[in-house]
Short mmCIF file of C-alpha atoms and ligand atoms in Angstrom, two decimals:
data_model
loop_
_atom_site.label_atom_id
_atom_site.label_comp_id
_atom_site.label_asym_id
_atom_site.label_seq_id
_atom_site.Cartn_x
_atom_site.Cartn_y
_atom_site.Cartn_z
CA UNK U 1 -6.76 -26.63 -7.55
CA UNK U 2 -4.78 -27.91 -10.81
CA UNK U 3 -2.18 -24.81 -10.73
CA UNK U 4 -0.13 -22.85 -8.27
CA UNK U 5 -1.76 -19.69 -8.33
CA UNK U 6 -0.20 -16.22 -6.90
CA UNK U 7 1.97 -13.20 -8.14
CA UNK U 8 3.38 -13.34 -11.39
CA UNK U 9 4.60 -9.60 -11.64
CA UNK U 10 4.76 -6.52 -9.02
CA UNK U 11 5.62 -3.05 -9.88
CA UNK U 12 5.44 0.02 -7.44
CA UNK U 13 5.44 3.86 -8.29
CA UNK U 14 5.76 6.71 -6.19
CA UNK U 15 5.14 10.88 -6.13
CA UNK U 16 7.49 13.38 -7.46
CA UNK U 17 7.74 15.00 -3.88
CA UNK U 18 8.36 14.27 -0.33
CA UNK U 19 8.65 16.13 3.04
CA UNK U 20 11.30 15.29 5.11
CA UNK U 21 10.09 14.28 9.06
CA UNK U 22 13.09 15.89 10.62
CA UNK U 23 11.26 19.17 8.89
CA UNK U 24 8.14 18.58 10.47
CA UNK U 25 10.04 17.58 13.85
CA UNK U 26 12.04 21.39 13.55
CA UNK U 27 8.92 22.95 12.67
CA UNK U 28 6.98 21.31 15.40
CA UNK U 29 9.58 21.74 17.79
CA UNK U 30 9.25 17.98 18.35
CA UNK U 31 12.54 15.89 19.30
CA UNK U 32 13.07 14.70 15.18
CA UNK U 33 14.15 10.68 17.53
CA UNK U 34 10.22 11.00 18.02
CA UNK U 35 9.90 10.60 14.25
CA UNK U 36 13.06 8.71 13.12
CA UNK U 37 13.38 5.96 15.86
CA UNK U 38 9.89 6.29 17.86
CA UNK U 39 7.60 5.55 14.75
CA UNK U 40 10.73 4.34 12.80
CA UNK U 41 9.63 7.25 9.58
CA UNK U 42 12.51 9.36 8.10
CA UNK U 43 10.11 10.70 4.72
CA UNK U 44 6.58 11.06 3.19
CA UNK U 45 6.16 11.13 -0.04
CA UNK U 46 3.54 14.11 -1.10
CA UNK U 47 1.73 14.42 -4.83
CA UNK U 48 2.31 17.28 -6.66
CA UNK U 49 -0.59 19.13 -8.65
CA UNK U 50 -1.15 16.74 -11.45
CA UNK U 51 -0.83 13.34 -9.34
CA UNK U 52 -3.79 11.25 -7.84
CA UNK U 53 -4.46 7.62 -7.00
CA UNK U 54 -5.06 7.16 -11.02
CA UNK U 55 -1.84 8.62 -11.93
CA UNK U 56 0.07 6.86 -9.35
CA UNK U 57 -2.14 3.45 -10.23
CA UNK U 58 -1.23 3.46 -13.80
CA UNK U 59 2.38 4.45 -13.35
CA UNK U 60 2.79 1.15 -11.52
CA UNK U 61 1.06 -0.82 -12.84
CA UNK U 62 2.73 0.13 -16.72
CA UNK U 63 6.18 -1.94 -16.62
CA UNK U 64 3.62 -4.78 -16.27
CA UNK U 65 1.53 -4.09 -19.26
CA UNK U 66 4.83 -3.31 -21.28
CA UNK U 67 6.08 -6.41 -19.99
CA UNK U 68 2.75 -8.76 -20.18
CA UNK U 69 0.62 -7.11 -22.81
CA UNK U 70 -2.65 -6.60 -22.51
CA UNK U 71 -4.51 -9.74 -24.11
CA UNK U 72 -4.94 -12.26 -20.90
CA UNK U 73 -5.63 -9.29 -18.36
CA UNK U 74 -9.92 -9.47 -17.87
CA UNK U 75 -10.37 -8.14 -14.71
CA UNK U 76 -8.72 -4.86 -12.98
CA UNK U 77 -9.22 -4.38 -9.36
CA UNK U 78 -8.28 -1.24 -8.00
CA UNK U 79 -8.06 -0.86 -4.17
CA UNK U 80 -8.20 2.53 -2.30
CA UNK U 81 -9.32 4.44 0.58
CA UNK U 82 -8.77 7.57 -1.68
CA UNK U 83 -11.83 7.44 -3.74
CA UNK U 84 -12.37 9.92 -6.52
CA UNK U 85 -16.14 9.13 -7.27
CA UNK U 86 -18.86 8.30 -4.96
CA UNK U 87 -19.70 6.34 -8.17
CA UNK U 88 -17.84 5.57 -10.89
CA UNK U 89 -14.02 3.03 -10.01
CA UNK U 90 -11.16 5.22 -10.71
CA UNK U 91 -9.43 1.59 -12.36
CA UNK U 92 -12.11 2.89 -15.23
CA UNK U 93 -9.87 5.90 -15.83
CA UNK U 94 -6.47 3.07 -15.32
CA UNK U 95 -7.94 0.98 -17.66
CA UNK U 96 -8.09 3.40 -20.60
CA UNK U 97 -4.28 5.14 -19.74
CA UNK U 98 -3.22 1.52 -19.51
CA UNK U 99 -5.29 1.05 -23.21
CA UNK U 100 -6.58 -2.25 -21.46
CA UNK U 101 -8.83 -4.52 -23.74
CA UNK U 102 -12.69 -3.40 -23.59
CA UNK U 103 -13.82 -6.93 -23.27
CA UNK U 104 -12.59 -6.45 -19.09
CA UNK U 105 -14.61 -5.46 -16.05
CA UNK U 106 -13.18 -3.11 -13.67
CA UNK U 107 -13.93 -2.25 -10.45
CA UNK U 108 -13.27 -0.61 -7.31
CA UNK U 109 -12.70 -1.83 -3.92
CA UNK U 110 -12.49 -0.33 -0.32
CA UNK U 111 -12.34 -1.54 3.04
CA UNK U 112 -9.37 1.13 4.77
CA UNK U 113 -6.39 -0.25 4.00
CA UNK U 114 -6.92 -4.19 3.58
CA UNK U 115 -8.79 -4.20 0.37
CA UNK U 116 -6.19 -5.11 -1.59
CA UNK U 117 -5.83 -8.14 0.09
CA UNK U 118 -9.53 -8.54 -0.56
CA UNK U 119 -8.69 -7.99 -4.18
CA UNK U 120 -5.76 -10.37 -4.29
CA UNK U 121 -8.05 -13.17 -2.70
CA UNK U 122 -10.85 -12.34 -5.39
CA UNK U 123 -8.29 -12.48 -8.03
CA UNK U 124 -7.08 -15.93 -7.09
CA UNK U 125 -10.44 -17.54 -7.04
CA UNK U 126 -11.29 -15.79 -10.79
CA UNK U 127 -7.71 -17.02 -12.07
CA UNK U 128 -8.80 -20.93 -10.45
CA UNK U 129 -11.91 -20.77 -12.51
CA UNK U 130 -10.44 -19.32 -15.69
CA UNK U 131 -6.44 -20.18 -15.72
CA UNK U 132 -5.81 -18.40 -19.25
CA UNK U 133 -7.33 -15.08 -17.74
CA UNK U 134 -4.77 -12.60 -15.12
CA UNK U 135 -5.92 -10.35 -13.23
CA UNK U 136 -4.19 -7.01 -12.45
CA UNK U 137 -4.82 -5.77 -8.76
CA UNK U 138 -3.48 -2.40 -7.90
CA UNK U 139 -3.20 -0.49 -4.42
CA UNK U 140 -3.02 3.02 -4.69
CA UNK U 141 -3.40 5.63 -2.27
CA UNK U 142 -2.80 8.99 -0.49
CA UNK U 143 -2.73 9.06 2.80
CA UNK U 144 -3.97 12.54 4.64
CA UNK U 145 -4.56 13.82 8.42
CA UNK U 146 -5.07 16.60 9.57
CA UNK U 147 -2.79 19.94 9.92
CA UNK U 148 -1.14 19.77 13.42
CA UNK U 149 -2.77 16.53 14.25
CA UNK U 150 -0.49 13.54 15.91
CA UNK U 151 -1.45 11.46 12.65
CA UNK U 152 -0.14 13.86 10.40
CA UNK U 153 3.96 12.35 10.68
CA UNK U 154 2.11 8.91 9.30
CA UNK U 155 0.95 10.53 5.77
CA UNK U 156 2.38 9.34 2.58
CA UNK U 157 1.57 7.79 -0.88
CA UNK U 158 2.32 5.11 -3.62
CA UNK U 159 1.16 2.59 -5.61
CA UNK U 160 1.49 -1.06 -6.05
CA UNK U 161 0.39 -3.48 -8.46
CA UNK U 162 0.54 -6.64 -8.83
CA UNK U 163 -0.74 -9.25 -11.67
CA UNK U 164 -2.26 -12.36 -10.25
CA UNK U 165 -1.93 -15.80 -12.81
CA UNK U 166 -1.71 -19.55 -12.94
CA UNK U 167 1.81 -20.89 -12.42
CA UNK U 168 3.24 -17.50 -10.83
CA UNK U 169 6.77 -16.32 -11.84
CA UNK U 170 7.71 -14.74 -8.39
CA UNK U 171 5.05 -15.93 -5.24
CA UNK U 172 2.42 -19.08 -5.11
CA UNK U 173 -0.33 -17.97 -2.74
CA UNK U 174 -0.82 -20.82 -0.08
CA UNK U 175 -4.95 -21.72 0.26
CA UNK U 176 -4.94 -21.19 3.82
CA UNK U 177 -6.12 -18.16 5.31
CA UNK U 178 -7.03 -16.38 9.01
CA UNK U 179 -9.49 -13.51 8.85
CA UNK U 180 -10.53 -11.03 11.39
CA UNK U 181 -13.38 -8.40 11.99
CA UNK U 182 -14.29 -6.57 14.51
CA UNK U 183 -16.39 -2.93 14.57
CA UNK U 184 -14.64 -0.33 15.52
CA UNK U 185 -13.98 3.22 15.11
CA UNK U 186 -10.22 3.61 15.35
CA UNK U 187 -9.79 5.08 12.23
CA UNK U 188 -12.67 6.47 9.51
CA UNK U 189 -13.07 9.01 6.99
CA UNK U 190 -16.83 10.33 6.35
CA UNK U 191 -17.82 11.15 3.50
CA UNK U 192 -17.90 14.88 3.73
CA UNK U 193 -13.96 14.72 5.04
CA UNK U 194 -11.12 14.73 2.71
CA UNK U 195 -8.84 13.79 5.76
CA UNK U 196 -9.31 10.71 8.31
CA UNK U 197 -10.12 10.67 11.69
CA UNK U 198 -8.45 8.81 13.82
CA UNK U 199 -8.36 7.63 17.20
CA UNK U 200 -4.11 6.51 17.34
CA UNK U 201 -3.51 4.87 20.71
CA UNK U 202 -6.50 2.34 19.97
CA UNK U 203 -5.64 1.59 16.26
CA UNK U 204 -2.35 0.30 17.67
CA UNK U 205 -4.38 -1.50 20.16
CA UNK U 206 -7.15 -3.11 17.86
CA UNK U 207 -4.01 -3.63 15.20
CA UNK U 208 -2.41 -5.83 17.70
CA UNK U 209 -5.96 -7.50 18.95
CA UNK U 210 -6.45 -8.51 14.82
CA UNK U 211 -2.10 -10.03 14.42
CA UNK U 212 -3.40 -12.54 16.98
CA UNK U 213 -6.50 -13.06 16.09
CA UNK U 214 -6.10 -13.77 12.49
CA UNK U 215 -3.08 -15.34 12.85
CA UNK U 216 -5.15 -18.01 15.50
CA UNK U 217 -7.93 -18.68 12.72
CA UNK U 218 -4.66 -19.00 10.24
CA UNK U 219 -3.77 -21.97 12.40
CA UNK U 220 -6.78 -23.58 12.77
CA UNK U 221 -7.28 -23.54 9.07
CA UNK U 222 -4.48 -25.30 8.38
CA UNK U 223 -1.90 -22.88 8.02
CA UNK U 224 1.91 -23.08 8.45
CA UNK U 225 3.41 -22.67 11.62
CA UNK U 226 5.23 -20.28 13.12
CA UNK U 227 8.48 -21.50 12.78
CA UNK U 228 8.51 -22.32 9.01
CA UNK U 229 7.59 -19.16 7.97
CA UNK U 230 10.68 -17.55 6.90
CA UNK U 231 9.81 -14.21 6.81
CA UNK U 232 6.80 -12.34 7.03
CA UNK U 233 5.46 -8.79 5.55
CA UNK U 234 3.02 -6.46 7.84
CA UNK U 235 0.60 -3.67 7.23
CA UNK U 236 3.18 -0.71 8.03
CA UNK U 237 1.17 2.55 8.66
CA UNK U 238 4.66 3.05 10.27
CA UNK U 239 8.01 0.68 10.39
CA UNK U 240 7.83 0.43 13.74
CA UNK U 241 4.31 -0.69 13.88
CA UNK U 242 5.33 -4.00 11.87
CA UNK U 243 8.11 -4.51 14.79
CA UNK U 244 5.67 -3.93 17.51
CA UNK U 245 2.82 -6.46 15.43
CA UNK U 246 6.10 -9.04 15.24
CA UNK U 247 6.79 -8.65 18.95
CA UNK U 248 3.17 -9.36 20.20
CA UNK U 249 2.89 -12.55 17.27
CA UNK U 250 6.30 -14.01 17.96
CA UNK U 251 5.61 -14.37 21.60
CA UNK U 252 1.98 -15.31 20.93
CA UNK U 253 3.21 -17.89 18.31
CA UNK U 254 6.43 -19.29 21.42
CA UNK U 255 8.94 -18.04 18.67
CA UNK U 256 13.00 -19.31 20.05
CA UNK U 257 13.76 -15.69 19.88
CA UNK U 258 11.28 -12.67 19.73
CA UNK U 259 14.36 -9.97 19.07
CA UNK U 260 15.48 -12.19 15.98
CA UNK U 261 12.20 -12.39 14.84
CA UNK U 262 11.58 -8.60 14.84
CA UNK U 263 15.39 -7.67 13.82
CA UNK U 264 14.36 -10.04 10.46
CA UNK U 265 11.85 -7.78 8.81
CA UNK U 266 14.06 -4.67 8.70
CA UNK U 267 13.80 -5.58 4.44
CA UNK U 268 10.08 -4.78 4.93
CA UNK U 269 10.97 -1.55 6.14
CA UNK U 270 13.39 0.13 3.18
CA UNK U 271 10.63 1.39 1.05
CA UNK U 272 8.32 2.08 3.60
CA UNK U 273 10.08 4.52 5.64
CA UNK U 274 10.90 7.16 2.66
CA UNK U 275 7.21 6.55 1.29
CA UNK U 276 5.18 6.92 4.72
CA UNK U 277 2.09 5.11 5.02
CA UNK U 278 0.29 4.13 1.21
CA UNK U 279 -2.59 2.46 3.14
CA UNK U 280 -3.87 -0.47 0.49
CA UNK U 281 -0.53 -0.89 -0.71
CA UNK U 282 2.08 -0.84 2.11
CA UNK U 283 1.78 -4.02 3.30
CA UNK U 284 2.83 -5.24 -0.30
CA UNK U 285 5.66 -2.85 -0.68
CA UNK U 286 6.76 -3.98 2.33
CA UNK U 287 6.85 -7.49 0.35
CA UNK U 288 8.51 -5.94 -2.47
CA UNK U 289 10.88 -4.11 -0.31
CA UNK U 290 11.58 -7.81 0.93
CA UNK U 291 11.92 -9.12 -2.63
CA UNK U 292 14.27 -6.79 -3.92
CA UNK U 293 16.50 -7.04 -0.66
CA UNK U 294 16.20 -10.20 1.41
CA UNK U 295 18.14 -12.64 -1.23
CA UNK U 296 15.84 -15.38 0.07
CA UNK U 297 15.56 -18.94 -1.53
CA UNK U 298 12.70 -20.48 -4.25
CA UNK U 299 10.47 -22.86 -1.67
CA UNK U 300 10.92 -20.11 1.23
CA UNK U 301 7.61 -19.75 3.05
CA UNK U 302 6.67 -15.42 2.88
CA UNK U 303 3.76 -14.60 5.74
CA UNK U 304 1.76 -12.03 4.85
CA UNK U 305 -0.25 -9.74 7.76
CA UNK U 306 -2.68 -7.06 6.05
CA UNK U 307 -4.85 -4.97 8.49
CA UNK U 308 -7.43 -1.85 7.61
CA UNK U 309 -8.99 0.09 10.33
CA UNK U 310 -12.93 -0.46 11.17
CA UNK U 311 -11.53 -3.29 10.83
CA UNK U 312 -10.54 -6.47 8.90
CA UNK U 313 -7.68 -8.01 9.40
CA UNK U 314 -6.28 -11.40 7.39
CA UNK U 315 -2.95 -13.54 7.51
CA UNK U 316 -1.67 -15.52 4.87
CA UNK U 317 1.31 -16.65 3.07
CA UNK U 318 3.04 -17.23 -0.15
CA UNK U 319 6.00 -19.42 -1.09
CA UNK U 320 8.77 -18.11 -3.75
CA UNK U 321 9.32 -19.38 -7.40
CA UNK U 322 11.89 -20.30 -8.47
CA UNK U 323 13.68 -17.32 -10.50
CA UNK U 324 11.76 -14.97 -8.91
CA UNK U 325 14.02 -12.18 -8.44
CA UNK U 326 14.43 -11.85 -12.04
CA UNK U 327 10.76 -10.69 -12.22
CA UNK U 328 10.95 -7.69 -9.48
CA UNK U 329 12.76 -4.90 -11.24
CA UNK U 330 15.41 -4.32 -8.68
CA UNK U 331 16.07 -0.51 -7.78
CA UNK U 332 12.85 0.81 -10.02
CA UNK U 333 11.10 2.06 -6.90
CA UNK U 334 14.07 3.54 -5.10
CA UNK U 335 14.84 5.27 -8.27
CA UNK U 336 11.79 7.18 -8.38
CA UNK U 337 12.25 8.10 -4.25
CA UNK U 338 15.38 9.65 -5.00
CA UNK U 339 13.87 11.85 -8.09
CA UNK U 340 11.60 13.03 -5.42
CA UNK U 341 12.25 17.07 -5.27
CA UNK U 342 12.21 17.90 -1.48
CA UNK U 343 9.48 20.14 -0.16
CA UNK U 344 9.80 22.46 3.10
CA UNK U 345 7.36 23.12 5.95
CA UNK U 346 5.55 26.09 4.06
CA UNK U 347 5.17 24.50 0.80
CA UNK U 348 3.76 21.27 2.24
CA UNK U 349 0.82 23.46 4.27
CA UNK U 350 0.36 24.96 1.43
CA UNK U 351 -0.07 21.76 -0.86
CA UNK U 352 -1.98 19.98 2.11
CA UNK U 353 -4.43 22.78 2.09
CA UNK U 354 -4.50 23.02 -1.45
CA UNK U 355 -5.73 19.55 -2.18
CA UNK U 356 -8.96 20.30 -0.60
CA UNK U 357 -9.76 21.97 -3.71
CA UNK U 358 -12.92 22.03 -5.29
CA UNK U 359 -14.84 22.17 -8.39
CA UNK U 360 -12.86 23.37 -11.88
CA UNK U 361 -9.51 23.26 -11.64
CA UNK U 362 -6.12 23.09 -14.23
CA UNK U 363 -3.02 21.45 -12.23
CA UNK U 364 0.51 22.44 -13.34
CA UNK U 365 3.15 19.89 -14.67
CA UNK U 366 4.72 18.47 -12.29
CA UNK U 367 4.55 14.29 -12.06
CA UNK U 368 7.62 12.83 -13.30
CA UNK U 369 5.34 9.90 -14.20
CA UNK U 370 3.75 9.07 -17.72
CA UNK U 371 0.33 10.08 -17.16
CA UNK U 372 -1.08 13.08 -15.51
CA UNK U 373 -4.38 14.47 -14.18
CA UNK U 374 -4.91 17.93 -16.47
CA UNK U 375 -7.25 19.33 -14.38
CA UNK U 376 -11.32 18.97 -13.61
CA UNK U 377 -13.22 20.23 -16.04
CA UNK U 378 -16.87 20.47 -15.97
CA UNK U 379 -16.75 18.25 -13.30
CA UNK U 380 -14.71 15.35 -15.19
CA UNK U 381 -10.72 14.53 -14.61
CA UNK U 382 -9.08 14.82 -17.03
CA UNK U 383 -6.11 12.65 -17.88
CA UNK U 384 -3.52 12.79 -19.84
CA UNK U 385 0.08 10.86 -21.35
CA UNK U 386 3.14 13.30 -19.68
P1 HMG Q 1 1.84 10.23 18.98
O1 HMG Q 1 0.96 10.55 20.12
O2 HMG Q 1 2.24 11.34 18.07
O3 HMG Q 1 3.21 9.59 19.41
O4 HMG Q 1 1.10 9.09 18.15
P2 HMG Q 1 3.61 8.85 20.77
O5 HMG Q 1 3.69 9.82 21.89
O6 HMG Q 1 2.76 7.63 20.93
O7 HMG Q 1 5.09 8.41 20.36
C1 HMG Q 1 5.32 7.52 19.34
C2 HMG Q 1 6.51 6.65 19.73
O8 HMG Q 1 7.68 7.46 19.70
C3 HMG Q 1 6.43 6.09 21.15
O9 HMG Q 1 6.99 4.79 21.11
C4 HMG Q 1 7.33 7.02 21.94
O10 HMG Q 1 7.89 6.41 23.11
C5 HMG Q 1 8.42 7.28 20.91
P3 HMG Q 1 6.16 3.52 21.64
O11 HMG Q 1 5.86 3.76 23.06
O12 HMG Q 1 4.87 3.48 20.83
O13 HMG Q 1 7.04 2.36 21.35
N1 HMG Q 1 9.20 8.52 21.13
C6 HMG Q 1 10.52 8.60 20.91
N2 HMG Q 1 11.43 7.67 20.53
C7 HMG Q 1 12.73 8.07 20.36
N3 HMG Q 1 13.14 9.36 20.62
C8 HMG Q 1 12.28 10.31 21.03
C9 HMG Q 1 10.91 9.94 21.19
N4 HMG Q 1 9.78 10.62 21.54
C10 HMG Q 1 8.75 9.73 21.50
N5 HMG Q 1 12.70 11.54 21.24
C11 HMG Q 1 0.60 7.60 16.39
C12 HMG Q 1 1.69 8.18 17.28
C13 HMG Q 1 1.17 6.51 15.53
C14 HMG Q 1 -0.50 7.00 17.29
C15 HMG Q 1 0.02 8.75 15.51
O14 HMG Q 1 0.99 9.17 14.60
C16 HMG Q 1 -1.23 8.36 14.76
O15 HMG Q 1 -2.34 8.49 15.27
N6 HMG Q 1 -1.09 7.88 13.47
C17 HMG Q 1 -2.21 7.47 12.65
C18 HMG Q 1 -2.82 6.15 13.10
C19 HMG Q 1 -1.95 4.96 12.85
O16 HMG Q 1 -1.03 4.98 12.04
N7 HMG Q 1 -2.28 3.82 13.52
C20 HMG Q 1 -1.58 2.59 13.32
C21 HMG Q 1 -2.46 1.35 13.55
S1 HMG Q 1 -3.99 1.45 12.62
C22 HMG Q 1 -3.53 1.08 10.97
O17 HMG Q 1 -2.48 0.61 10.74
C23 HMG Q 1 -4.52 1.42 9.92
C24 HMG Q 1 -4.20 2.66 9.08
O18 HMG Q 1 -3.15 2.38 8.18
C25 HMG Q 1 -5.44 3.12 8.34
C26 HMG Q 1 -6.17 2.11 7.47
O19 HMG Q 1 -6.36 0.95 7.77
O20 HMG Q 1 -6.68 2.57 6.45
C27 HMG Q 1 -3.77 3.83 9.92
#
């Protein structure tokens, strides 16, 4: 390889409402500690009527196009676990809101919530064979359980996008690589479910069985150790599931001090806890979270853990650029989580149940994002500019 290759721009977009956890705590008559300090969530965001995984896709990934153009971009990956088509990639619907060049391919990508890392790697190996092209990988999803089920305080949504090129501006992606897969059913959504199903206590387990693993096959590929790493980014269905995947890895790995090591990803954690859990992208807003707040050094080694229930796991890491800060748009995604409008415990059944809809529908405006979905007409979405 002739070029550093990696992550030369990273945007992130949000919903235009969230649901507060000490709401569902007081409705559930559940100690709201359970929520705030036991899974470490304070917020989820929720999508109003007119906002899907293509709405929240293209909002992100926009301050990239406006800031890249459109000419070098070939290839759009879009990963999700919220499909919208059995068929067709929703990054086809992203491709025209984003007026992307025709001469691209587009496609779709889903493996629970690792495939962007899938994407990422793909991306990388077409940017090594064609260093004039970049390649735009978004994450977008929504994540759902069921009413009254003990997933339900771990919803959320967001985007994430990211555009991959030769001689990055903010992270060079390191060649090695540990990978991990195993068969399980800890978490699944068939397709005639619009909500997953989920077996909690043994995701957390098999979560924990991948850090290791991967992190093991990391090693023996070459990979940095432990201890110059400076910081490192987990999957982060929940904050506190990043500390408890840090705990088990630090002593695994003989880290000097395990509490230091978990105390150092709190900057993981600021997005994450007011989103909830974005599935394909919250592993990589935990990176931007890091980014935008860690005030770490150009050389600095970045692990990066990304896990997706069934289940794949992979570690890998990054090292910053020089200048990189300049190219993260401090305070863009926070901005949108405060413009949030709060939602209480009625309205959020109500939406939850709503989104089950079916077959013809109009949505009202409510996105505070540039594009919308209209509504489903004759079986096609419908999108339009806000
Ligand atoms: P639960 O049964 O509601 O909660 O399930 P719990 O009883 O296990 O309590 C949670 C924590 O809160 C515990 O801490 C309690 O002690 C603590 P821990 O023992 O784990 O350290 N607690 C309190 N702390 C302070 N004050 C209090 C208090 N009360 C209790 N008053 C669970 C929680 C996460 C399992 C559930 O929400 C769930 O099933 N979520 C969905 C699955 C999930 O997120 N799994 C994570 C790993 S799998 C993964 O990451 C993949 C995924 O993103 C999907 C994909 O890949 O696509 C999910």
């Amino acid at each position: 390889m002739t070029h550093a290759i990696g992550i030369t721009d990273i945007s992130a977009a949000t919903t235009s409402l969230f649901f507060p956890l000490t709401s569902l705590a007081e409705a559930q008559g559940t100690s709201p500690g359970k929520y705030l300090r036991g899974i470490g969530q304070h917020e989820m965001s929720v999508p109003g009527d007119d906002e899907d995984i293509v709405t929240l896709a293209a909002r992100a990934a926009a301050p990239i196009i406006e800031r890249h153009g459109t000419k070098e971009i070939r290839t759009l990956v879009l990963a999700t676990e919220t499909g919208i088509d059995q068929s067709k990639a929703a990054g086809i619907y992203v491709h025209e809101l984003l007026g992307l060049e025709h001469n691209a391919r587009v496609v779709e990508l889903k493996e629970a919530c690792y495939s962007a890392t899938a994407a990422l790697q793909f991306a990388l190996g077409i940017v090594a064979r064609n260093p004039d092209e970049k390649v735009l990988v978004i994450a977008s999803d929504i994540a759902r359980y069921e009413l009254d089920s003990s997933g339900e305080a771990t919803q959320g949504a967001g985007a994430l996008a990211m555009l991959v090129s030769a001689d990055p501006a903010i992270m060079a992606i390191e060649p090695a690589s540990g990978l991990f897969t195993e068969n399980v059913h800890d978490f699944w959504r068939p397709n005639d479910r619009s909500t997953a199903l989920v077996d909690g206590r043994f995701s957390v387990t098999v979560y924990l069985r991948a850090v290791t693993a991967a992190y093991d096959d990391y090693v023996s590929r070459g990979g940095a150790e432990f201890s110059s790493i400076a910081r490192m980014c987990f999957h982060q269905p929940f904050t506190k599931m990043a500390a408890k995947a840090m705990q088990t890895l630090a002593k695994h790995a003989g880290a000097q001090s395990v509490a230091s090591a978990v105390s150092s990803l709190e900057e993981t954690m600021i997005h994450n806890r007011r989103l909830g859990n974005t599935y394909t992208a919250s592993v990589y807003m935990g990176l931007l979270s890091l980014l935008e707040n860690a005030g770490l050094r150009a050389g600095e080694r970045i692990g990066i853990f990304s896990y997706g229930s069934g289940a794949v796991a992979e570690f890998f890491a990054g090292t910053l650029v020089e200048g990189y800060r300049e190219h993260v748009r401090p305070g863009a995604l926070t901005a949108q989580l405060d413009a949030r409008r709060e939602i209480g415990y009625e309205e959020y059944r109500e939406r939850h149940i709503r989104a089950d809809r079916t077959g013809d529908y109009e949505t009202r405006a409510e996105g505070k994002g540039p594009f919308r979905l209209a509504g489903v007409r004759e079986s096609v979405r419908v999108y339009e500019k806000a």
